[in-house]
PDB file of N, CA and C in Angstrom:
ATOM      1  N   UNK A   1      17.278   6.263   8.270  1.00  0.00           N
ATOM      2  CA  UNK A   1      15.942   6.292   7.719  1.00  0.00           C
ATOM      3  C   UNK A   1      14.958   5.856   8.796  1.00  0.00           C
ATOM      4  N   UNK A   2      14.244   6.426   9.418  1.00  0.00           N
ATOM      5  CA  UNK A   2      12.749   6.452   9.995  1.00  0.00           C
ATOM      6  C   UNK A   2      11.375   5.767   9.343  1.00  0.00           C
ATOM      7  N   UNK A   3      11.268   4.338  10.025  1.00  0.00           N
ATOM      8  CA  UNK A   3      10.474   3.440   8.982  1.00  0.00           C
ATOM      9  C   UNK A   3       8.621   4.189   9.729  1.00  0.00           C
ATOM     10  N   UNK A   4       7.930   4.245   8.522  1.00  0.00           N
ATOM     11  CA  UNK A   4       6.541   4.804   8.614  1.00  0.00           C
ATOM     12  C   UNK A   4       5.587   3.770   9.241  1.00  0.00           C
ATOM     13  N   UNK A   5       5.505   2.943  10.587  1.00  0.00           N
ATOM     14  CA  UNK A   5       4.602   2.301  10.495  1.00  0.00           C
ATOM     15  C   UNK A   5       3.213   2.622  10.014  1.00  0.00           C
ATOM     16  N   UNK A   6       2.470   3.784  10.354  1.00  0.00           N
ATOM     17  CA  UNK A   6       1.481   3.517   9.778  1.00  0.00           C
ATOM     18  C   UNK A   6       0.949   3.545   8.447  1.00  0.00           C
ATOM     19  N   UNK A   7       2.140   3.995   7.816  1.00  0.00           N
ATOM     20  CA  UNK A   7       1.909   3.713   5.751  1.00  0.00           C
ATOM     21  C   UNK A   7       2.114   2.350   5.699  1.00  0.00           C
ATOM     22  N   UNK A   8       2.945   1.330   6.285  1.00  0.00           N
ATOM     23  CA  UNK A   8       2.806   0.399   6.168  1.00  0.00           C
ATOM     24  C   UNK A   8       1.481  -0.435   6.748  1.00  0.00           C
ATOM     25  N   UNK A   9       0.828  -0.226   7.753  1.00  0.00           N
ATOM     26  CA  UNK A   9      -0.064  -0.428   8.249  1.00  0.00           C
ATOM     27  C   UNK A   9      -1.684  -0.166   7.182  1.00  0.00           C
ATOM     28  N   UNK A  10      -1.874   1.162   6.756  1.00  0.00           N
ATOM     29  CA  UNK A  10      -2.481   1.183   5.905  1.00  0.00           C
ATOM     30  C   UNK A  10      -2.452   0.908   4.522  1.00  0.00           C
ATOM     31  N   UNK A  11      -0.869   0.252   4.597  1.00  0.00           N
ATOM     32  CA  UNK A  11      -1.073  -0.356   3.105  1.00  0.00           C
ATOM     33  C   UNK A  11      -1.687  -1.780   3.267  1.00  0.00           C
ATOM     34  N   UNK A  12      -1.448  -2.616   4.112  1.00  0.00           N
ATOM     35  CA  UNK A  12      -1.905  -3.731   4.904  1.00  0.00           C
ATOM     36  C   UNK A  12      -3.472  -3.575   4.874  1.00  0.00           C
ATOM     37  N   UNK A  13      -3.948  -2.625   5.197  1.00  0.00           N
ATOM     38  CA  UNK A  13      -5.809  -2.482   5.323  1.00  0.00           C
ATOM     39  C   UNK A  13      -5.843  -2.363   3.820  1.00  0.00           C
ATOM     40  N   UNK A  14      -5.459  -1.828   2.765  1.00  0.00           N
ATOM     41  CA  UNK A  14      -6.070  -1.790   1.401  1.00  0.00           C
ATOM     42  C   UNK A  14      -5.743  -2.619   0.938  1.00  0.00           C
ATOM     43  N   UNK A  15      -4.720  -3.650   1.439  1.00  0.00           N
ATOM     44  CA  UNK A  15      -5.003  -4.842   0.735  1.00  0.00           C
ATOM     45  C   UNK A  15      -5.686  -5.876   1.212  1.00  0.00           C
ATOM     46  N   UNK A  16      -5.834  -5.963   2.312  1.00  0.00           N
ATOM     47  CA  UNK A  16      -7.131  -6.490   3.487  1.00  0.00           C
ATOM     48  C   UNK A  16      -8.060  -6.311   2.509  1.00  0.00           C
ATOM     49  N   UNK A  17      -8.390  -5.323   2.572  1.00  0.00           N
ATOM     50  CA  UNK A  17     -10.115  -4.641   2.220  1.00  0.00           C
ATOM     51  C   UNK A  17     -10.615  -5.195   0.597  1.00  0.00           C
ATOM     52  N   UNK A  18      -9.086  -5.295  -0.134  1.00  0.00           N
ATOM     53  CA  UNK A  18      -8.760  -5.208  -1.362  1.00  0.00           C
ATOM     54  C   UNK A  18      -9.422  -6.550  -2.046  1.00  0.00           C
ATOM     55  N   UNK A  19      -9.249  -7.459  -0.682  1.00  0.00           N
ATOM     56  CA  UNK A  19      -9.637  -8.814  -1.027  1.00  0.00           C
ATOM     57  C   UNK A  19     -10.765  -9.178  -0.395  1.00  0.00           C
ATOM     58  N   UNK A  20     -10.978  -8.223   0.037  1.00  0.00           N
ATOM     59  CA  UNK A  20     -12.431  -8.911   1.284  1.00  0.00           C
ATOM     60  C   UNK A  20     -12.198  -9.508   2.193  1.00  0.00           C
ATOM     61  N   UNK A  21     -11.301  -9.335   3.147  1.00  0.00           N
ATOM     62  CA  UNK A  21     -10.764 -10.521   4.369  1.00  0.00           C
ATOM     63  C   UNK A  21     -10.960  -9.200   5.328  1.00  0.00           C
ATOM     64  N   UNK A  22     -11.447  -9.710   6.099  1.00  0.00           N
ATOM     65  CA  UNK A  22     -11.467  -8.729   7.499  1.00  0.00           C
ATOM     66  C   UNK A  22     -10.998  -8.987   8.492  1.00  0.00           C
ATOM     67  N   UNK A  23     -10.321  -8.118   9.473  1.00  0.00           N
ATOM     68  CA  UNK A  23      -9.639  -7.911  10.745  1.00  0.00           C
ATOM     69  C   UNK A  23      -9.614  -9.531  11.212  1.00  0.00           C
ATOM     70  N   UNK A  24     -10.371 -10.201  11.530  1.00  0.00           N
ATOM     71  CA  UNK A  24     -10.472 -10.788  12.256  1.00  0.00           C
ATOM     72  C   UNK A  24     -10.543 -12.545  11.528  1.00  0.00           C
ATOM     73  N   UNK A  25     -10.483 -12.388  10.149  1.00  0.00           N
ATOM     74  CA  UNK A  25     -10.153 -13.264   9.441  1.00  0.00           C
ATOM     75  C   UNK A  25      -8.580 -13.536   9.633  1.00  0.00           C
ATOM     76  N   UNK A  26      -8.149 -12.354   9.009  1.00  0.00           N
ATOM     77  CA  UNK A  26      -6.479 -12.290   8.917  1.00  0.00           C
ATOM     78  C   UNK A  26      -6.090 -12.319  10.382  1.00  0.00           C
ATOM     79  N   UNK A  27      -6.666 -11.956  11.365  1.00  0.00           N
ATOM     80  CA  UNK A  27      -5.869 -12.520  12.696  1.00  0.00           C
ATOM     81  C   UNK A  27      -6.220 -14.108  12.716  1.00  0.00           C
ATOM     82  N   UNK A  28      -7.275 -14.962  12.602  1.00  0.00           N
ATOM     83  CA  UNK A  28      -7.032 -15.900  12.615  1.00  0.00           C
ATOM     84  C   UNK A  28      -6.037 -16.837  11.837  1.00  0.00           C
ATOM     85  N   UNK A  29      -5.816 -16.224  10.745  1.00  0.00           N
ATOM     86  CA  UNK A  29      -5.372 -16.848   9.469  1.00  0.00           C
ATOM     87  C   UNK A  29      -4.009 -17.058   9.829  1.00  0.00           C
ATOM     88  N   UNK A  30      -3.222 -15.735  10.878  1.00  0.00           N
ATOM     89  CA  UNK A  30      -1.609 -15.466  11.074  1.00  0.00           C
ATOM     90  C   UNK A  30      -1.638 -15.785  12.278  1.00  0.00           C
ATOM     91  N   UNK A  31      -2.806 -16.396  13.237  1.00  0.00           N
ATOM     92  CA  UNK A  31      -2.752 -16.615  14.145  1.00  0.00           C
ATOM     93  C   UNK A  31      -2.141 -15.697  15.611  1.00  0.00           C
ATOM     94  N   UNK A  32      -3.317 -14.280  15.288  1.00  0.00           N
ATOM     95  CA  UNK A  32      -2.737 -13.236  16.360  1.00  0.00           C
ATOM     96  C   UNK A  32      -4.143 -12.616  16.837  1.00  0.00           C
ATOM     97  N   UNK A  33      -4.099 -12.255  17.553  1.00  0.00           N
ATOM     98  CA  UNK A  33      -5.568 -11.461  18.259  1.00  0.00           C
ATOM     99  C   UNK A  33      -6.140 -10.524  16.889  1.00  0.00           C
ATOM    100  N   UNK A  34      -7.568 -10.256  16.855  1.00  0.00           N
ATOM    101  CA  UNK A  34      -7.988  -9.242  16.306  1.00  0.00           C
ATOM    102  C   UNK A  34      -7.060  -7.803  16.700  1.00  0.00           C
ATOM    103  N   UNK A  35      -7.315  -7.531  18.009  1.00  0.00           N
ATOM    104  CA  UNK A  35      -6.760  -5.876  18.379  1.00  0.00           C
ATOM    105  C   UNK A  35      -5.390  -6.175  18.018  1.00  0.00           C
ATOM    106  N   UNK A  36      -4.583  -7.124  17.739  1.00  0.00           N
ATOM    107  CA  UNK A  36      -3.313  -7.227  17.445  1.00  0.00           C
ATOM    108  C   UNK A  36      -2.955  -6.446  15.799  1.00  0.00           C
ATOM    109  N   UNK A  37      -3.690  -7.081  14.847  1.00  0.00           N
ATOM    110  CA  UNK A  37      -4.157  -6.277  13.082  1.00  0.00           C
ATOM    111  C   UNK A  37      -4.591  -5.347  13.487  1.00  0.00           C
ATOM    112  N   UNK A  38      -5.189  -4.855  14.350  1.00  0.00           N
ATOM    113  CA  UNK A  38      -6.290  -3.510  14.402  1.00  0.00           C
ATOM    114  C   UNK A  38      -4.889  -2.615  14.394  1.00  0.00           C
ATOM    115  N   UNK A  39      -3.781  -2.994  15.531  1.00  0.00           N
ATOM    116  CA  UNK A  39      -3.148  -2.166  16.047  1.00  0.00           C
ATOM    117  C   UNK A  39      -1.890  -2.220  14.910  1.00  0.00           C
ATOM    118  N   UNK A  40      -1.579  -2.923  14.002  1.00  0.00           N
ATOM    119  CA  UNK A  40      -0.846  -2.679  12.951  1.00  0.00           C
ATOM    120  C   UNK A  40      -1.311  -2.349  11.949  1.00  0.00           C
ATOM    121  N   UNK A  41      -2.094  -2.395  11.494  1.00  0.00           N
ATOM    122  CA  UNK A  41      -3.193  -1.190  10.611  1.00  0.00           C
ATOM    123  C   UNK A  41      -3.014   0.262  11.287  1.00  0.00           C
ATOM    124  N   UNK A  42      -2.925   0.525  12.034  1.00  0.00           N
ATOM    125  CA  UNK A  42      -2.861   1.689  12.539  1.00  0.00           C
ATOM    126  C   UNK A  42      -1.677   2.444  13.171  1.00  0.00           C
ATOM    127  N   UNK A  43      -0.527   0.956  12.708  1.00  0.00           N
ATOM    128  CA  UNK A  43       0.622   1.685  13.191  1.00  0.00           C
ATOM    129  C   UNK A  43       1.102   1.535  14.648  1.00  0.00           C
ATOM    130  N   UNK A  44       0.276   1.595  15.491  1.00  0.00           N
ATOM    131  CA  UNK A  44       0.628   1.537  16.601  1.00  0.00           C
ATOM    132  C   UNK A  44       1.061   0.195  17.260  1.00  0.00           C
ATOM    133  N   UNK A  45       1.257  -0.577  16.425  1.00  0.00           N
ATOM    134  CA  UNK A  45       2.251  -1.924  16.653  1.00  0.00           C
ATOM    135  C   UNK A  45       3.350  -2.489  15.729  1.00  0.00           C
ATOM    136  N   UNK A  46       4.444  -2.642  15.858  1.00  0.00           N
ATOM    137  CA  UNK A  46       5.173  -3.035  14.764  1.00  0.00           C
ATOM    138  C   UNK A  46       5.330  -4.553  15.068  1.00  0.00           C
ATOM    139  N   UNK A  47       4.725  -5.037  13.655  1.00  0.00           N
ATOM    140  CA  UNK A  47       4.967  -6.310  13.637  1.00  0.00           C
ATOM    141  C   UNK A  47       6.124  -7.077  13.407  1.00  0.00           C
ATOM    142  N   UNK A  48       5.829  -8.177  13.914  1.00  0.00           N
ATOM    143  CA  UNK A  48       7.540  -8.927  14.112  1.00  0.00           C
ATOM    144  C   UNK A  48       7.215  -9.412  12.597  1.00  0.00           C
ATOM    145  N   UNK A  49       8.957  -9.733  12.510  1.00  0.00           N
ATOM    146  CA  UNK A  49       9.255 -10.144  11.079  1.00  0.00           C
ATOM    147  C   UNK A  49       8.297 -11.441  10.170  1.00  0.00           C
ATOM    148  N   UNK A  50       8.081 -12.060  11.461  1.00  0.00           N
ATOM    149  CA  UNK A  50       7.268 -13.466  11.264  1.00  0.00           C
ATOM    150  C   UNK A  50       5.976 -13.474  11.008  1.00  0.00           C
ATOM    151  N   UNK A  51       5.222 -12.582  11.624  1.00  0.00           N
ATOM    152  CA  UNK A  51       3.773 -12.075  11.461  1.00  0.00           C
ATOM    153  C   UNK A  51       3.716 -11.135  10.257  1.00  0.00           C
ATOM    154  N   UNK A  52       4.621 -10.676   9.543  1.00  0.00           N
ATOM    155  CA  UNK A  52       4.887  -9.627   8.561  1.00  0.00           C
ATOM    156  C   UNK A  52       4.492 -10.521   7.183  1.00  0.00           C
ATOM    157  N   UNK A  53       5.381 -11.181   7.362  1.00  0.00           N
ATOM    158  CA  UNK A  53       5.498 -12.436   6.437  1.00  0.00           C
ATOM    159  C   UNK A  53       4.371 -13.373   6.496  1.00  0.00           C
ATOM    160  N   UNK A  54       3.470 -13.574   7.503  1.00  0.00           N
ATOM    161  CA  UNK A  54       2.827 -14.213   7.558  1.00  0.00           C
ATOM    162  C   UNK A  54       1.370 -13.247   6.386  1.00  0.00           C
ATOM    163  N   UNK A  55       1.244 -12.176   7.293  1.00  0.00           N
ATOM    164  CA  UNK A  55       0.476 -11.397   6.696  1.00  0.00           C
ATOM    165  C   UNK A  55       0.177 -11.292   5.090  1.00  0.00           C
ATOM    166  N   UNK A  56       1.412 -11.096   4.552  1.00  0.00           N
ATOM    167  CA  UNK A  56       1.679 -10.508   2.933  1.00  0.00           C
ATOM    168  C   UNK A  56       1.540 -12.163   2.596  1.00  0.00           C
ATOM    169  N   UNK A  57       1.822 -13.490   3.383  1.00  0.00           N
ATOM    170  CA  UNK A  57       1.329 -14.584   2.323  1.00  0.00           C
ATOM    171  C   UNK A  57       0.254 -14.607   2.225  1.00  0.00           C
ATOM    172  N   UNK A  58      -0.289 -14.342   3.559  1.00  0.00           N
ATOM    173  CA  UNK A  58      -2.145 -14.434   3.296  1.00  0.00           C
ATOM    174  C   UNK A  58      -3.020 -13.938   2.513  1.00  0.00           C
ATOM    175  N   UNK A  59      -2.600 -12.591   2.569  1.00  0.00           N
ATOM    176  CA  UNK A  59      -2.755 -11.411   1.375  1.00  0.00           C
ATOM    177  C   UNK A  59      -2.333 -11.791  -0.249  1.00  0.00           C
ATOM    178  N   UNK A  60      -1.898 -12.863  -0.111  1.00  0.00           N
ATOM    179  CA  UNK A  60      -1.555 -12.969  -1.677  1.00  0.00           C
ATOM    180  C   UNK A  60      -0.642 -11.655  -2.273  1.00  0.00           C
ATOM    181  N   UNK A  61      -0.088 -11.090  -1.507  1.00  0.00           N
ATOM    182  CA  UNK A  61       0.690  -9.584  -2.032  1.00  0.00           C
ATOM    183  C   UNK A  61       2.128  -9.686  -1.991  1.00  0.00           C
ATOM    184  N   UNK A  62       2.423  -8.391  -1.636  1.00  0.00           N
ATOM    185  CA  UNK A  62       4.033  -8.782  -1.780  1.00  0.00           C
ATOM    186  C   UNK A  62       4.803  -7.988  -0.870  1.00  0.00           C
ATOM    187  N   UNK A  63       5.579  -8.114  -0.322  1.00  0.00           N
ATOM    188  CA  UNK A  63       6.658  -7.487   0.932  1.00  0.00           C
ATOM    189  C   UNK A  63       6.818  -6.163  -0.063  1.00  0.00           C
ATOM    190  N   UNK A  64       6.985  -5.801  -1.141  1.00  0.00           N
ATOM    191  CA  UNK A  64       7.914  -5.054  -1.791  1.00  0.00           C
ATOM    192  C   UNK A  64       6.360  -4.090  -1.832  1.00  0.00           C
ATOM    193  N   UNK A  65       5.480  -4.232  -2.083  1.00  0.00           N
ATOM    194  CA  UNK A  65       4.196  -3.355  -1.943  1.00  0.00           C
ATOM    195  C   UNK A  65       3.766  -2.823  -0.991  1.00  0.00           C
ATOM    196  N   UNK A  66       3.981  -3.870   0.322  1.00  0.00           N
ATOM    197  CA  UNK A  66       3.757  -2.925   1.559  1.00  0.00           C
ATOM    198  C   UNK A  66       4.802  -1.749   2.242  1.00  0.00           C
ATOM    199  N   UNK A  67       6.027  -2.349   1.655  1.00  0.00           N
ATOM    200  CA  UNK A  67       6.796  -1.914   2.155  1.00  0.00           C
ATOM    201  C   UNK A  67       7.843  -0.814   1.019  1.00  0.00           C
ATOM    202  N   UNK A  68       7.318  -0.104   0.185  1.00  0.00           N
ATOM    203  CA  UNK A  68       7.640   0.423  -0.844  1.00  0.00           C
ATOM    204  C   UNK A  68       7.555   1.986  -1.155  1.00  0.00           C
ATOM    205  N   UNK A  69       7.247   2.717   0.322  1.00  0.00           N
ATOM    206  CA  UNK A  69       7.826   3.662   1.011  1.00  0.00           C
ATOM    207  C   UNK A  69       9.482   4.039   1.376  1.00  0.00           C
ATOM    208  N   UNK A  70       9.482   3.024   1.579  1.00  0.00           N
ATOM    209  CA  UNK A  70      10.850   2.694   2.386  1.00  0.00           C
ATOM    210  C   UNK A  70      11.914   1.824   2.000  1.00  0.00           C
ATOM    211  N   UNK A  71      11.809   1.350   0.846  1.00  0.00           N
ATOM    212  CA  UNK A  71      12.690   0.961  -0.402  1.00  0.00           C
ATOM    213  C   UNK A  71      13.046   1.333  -1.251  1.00  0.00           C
ATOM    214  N   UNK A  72      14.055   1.481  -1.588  1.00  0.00           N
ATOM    215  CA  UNK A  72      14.805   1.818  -2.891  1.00  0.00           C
ATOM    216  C   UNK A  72      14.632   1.318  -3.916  1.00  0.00           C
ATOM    217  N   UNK A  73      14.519   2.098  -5.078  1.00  0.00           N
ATOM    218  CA  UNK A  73      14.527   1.362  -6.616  1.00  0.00           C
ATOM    219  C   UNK A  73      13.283   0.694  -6.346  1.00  0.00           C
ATOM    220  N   UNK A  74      11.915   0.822  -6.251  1.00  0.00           N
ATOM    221  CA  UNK A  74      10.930   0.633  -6.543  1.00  0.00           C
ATOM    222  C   UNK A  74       9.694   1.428  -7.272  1.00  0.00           C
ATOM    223  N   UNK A  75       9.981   2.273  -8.098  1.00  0.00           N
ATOM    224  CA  UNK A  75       8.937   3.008  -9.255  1.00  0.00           C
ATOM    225  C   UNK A  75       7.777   1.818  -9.706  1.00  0.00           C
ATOM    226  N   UNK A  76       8.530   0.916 -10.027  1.00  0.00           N
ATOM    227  CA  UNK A  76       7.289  -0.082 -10.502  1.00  0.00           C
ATOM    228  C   UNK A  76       6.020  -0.420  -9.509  1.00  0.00           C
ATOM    229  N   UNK A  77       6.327  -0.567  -8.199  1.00  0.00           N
ATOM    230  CA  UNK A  77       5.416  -0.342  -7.502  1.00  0.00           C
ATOM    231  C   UNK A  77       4.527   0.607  -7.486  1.00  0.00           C
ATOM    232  N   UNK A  78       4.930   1.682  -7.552  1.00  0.00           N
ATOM    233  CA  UNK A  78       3.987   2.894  -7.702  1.00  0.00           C
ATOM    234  C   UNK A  78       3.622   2.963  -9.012  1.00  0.00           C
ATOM    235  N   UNK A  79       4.419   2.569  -9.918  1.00  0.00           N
ATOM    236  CA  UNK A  79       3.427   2.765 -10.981  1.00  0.00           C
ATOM    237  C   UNK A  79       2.214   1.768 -11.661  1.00  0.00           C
ATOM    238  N   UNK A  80       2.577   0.108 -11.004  1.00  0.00           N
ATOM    239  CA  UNK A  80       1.154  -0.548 -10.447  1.00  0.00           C
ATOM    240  C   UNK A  80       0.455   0.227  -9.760  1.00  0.00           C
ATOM    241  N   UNK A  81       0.437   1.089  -8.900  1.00  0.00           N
ATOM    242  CA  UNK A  81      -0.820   1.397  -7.913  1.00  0.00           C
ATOM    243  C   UNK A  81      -1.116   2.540  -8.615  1.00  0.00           C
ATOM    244  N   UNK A  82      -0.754   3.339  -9.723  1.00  0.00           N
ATOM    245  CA  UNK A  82      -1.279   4.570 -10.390  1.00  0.00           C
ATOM    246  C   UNK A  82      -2.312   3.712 -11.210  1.00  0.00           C
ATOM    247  N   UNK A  83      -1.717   2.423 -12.188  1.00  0.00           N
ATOM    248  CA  UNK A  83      -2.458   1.662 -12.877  1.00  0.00           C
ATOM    249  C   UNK A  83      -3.268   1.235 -12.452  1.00  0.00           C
ATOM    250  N   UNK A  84      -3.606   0.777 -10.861  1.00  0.00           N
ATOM    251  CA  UNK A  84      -4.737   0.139 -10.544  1.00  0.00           C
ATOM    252  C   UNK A  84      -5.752   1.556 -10.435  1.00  0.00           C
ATOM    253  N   UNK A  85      -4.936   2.562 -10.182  1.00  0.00           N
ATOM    254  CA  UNK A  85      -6.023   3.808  -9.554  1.00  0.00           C
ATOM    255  C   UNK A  85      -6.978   4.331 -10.933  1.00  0.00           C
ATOM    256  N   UNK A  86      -6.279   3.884 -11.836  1.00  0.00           N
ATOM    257  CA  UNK A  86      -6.401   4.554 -13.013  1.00  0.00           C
ATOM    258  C   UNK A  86      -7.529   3.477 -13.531  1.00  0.00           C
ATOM    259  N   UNK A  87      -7.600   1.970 -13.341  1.00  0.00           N
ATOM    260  CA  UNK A  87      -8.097   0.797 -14.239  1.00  0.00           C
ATOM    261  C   UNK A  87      -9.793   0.983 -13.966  1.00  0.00           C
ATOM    262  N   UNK A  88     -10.324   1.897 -12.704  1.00  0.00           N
ATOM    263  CA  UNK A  88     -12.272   1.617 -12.910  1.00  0.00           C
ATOM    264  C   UNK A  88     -12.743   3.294 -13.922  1.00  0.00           C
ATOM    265  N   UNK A  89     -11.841   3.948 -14.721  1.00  0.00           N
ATOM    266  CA  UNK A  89     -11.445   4.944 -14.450  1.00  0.00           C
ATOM    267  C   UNK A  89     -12.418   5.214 -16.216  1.00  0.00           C
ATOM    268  N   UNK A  90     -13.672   5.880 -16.434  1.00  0.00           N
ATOM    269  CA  UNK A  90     -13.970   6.218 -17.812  1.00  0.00           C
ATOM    270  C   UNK A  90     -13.157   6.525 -19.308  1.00  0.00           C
ATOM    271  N   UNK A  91     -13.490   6.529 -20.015  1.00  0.00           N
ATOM    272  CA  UNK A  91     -13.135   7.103 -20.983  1.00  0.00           C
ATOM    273  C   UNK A  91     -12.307   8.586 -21.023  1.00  0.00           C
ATOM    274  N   UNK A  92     -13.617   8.795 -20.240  1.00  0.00           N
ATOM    275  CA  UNK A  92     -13.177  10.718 -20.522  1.00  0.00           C
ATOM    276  C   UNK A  92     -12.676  11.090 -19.489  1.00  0.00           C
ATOM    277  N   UNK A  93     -12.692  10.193 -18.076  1.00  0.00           N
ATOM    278  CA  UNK A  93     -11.805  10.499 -17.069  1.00  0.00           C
ATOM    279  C   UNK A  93     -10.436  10.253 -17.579  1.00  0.00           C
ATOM    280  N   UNK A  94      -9.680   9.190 -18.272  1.00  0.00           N
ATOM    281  CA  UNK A  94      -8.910   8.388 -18.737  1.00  0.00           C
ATOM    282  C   UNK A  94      -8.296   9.857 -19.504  1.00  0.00           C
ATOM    283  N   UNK A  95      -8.777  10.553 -20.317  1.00  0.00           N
ATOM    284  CA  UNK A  95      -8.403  11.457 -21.270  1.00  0.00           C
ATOM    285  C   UNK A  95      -7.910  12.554 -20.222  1.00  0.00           C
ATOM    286  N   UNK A  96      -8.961  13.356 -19.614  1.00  0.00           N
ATOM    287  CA  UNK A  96      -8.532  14.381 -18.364  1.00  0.00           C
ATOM    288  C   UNK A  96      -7.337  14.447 -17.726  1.00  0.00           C
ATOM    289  N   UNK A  97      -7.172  12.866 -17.126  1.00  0.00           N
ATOM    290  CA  UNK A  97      -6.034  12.853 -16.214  1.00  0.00           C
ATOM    291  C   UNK A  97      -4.747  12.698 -17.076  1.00  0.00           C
ATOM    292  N   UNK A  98      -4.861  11.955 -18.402  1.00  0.00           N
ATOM    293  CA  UNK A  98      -3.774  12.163 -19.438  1.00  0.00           C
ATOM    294  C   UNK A  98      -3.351  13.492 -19.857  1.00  0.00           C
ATOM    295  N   UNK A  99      -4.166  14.302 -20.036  1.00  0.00           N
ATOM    296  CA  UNK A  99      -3.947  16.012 -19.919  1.00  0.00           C
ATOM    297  C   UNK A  99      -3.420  16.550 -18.546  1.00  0.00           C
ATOM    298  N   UNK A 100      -3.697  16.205 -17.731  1.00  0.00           N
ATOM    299  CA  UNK A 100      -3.181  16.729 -16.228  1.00  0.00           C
ATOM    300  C   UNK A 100      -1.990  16.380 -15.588  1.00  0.00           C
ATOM    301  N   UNK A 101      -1.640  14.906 -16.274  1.00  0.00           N
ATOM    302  CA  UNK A 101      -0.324  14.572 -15.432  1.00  0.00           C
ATOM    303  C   UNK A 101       0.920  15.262 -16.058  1.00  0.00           C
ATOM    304  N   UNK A 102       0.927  15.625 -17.114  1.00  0.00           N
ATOM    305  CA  UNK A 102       2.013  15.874 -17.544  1.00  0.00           C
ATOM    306  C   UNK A 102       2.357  17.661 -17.045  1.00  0.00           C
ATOM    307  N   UNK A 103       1.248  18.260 -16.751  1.00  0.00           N
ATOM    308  CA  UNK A 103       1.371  18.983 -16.526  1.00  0.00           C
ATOM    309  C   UNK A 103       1.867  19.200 -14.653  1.00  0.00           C
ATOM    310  N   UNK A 104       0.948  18.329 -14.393  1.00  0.00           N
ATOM    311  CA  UNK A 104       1.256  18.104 -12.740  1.00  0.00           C
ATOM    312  C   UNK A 104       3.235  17.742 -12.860  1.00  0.00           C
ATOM    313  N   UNK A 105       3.472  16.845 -13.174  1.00  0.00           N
ATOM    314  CA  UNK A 105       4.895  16.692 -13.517  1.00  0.00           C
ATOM    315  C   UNK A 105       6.246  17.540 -13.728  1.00  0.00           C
ATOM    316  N   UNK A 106       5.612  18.711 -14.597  1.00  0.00           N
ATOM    317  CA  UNK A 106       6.132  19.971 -14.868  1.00  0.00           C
ATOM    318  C   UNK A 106       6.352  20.726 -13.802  1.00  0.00           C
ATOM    319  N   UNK A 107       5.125  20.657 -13.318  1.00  0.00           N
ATOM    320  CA  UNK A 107       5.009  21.467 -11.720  1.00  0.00           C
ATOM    321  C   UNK A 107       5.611  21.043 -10.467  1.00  0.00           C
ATOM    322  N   UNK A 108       5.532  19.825 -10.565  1.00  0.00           N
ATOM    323  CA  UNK A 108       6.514  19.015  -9.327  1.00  0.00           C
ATOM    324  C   UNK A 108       8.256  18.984  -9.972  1.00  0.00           C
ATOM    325  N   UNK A 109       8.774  19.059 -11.088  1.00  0.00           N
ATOM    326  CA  UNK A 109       9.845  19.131 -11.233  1.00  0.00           C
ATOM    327  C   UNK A 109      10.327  20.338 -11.184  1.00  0.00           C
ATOM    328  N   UNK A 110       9.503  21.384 -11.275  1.00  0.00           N
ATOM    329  CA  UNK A 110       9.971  22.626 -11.134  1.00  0.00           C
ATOM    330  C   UNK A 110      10.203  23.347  -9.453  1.00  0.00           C
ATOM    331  N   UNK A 111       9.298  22.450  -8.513  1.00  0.00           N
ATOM    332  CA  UNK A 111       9.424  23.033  -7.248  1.00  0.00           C
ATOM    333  C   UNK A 111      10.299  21.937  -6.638  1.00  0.00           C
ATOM    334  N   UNK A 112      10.631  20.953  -7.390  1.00  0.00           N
ATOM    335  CA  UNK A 112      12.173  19.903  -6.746  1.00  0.00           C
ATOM    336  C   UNK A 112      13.381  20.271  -6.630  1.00  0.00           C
TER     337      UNK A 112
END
């Protein structure tokens, strides 16, 4: 298996962003350069195990969220992040996309 740094990286910025902490907060916080986050946000650095961990405590998040590409037996994850996508979401948007997924579903099981 071929790990995605930069899905992990940009899962790291939406939860950055998620909380309002910026680049240069969270490098102080884990104690690493700004361009150091810049460059794992973007993938182009893989962070050591220690700074990983450091990160997701700061974040208040969870190893299993950032990293939930690339794990097994995690649906619940994704189906928190449908729920969050779904939670600023109207009435009648709320109704639409309840009509659409099931159909989207149909369509993705049929070309699997």
């Amino acid at each position: 298996m071929e790990i995605n740094y930069l899905e992990i990286g940009t899962r790291i910025r939406a939860m950055r962003k998620k909380y309002g902490i910026t680049q240069e907060k969270l490098a102080e916080r884990v104690n690493v350069g700004t361009a150091h986050i810049s460059h794992i946000e973007t993938g182009n650095t893989i962070p050591s195990l220690k700074t990983f961990v450091e990160i997701v405590n700061e974040l208040g998040g969870s190893a299993d969220a950032l990293l939930c590409d690339h794990l097994e037996r995690t649906p619940i994850i994704f189906q928190e992040e449908i729920a969050q996508a779904l939670s600023d979401c109207s009435e009648t948007e709320l109704q639409i996309l309840s009509d659409l997924i099931p159909a989207i579903k149909q369509s993705l099981r049929r070309r699997l």
